[in-house]
Structure formats: C-alpha cells, structure tokens
C-alpha positions as a Python dict, from the first residue, in 0.01 Angstrom:
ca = {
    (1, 'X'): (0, 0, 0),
    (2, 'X'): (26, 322, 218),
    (3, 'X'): (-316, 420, 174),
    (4, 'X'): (-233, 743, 35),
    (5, 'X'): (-272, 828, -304),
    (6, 'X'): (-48, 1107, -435),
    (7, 'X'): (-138, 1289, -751),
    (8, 'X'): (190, 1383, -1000),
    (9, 'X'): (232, 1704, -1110),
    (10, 'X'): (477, 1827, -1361),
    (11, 'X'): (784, 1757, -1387),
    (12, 'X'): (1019, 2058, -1450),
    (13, 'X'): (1381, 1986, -1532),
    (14, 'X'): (1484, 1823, -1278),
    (15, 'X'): (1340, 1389, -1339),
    (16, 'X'): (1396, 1326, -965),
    (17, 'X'): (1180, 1616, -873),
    (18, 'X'): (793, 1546, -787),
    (19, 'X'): (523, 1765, -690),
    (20, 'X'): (277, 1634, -483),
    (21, 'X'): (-63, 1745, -406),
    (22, 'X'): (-246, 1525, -94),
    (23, 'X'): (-547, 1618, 90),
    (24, 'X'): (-412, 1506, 426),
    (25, 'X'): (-805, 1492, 571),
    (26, 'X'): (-877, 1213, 317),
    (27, 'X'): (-668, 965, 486),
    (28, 'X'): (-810, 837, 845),
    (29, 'X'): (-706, 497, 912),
    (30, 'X'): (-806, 264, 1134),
    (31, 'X'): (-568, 144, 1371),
    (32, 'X'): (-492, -191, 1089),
    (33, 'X'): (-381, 77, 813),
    (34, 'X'): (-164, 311, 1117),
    (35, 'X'): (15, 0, 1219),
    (36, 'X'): (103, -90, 838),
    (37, 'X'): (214, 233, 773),
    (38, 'X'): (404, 240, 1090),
    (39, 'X'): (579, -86, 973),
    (40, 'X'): (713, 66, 669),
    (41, 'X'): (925, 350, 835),
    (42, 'X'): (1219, 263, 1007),
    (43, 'X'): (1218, 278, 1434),
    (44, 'X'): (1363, 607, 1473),
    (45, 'X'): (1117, 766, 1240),
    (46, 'X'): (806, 585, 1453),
    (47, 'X'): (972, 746, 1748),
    (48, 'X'): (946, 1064, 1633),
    (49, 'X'): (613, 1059, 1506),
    (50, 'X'): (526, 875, 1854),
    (51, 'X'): (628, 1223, 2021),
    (52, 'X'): (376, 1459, 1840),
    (53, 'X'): (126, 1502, 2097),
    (54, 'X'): (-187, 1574, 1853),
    (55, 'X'): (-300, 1310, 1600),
    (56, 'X'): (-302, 1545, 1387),
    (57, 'X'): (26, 1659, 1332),
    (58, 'X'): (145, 1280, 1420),
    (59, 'X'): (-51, 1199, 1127),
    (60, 'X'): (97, 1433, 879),
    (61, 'X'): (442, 1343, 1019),
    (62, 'X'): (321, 964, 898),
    (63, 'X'): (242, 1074, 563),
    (64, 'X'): (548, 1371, 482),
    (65, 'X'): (740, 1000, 555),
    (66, 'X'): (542, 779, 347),
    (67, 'X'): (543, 1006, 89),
    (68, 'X'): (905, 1015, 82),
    (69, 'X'): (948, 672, 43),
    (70, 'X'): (667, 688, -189),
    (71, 'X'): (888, 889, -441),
    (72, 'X'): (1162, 685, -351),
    (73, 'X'): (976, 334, -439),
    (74, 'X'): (854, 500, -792),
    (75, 'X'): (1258, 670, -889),
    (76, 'X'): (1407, 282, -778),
    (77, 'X'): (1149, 45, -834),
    (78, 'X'): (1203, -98, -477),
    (79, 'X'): (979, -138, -191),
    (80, 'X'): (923, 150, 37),
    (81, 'X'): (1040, -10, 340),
    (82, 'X'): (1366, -81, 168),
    (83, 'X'): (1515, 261, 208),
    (84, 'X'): (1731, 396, 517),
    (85, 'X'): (1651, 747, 616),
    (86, 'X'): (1850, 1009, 818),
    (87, 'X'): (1817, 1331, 913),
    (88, 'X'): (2078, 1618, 881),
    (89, 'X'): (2141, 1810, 1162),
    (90, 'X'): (1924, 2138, 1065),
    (91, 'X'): (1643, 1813, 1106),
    (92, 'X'): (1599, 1775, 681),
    (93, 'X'): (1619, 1414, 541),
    (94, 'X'): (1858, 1220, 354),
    (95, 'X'): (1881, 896, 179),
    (96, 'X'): (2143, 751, 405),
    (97, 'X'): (2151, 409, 270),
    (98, 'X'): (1953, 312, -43),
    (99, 'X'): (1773, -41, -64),
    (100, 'X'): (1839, -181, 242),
    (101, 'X'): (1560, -378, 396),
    (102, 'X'): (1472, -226, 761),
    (103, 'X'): (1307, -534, 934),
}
C-alpha cells in the first residue's frame, strides 16, 4: 500500500474514467513509506521525481504517479508495480506496456 487514499467520484460515461480528490498535505512519509513508494515506480520515473528540487513538488510528482498506477491496479486487478509507463513527447503519460513486472 501507497499510503494514499484516493476518494472515487462519479463516474460519467466513460468506466475507465476516475475522478480523484487527494489532499496532498495528508500524506508525509517517513523515509520507510518514500522508499516503498519509490519502489513501485519504474527507474526513469524516480529519476524524474529525483530532479524536483523542492520536496514539495517532488512529492506531488510521487503521488500524480502512484495515483496512476493506482487507477491502473483497480481497472486490471494487477499490482501497481506491474505496469510500464512512458511519456509522450508533449511530456503526458501512456501505458506503454501493461502488466509487466518492473523489478
């Protein structure tokens, strides 16, 4: 578990679409809880929430990932860390490779 808890809202028309309300200050983890959530995003996405230079904003970089993989785990049924994520080249991310363990 991430840690984060993510309320549902409604779903419109679309079943694969979620709405997702987090109070971002609510989660402060301890370095244990960081390093577990670091472990369930793949190396290029800890490297590019190792560049933020605030906590802060590395911290909601954490969780926008997380919570991807989040929605992907509850659609599929798989583990988070089973998904391979991309990004496009305006930066926006994409499933590249679905249930594929990263470790």
């Amino acid at each position: 578990s991430s840690g984060i808890n993510a309320e549902y809202g409604e779903l419109q028309q679309d079943p694969f679409m979620f709405r997702l309300v987090v109070k971002t200050s609510a989660w402060q983890p301890v370095m244990g809880e960081w390093l577990q959530a670091a472990n369930t995003i793949s190396p290029a996405e800890r490297e590019r929430v190792g560049r933020y230079m605030f906590k802060r904003d590395a911290k909601h970089a954490m969780m926008g990932r997380l919570l991807i993989r989040h929605c992907l785990s509850s659609i599929t049924s798989q583990p988070p860390d089973s998904f391979l994520l991309d990004r496009d080249e305006s930066g926006k991310p994409y499933l590249s490779s679905p249930s594929r363990t990263l470790r």
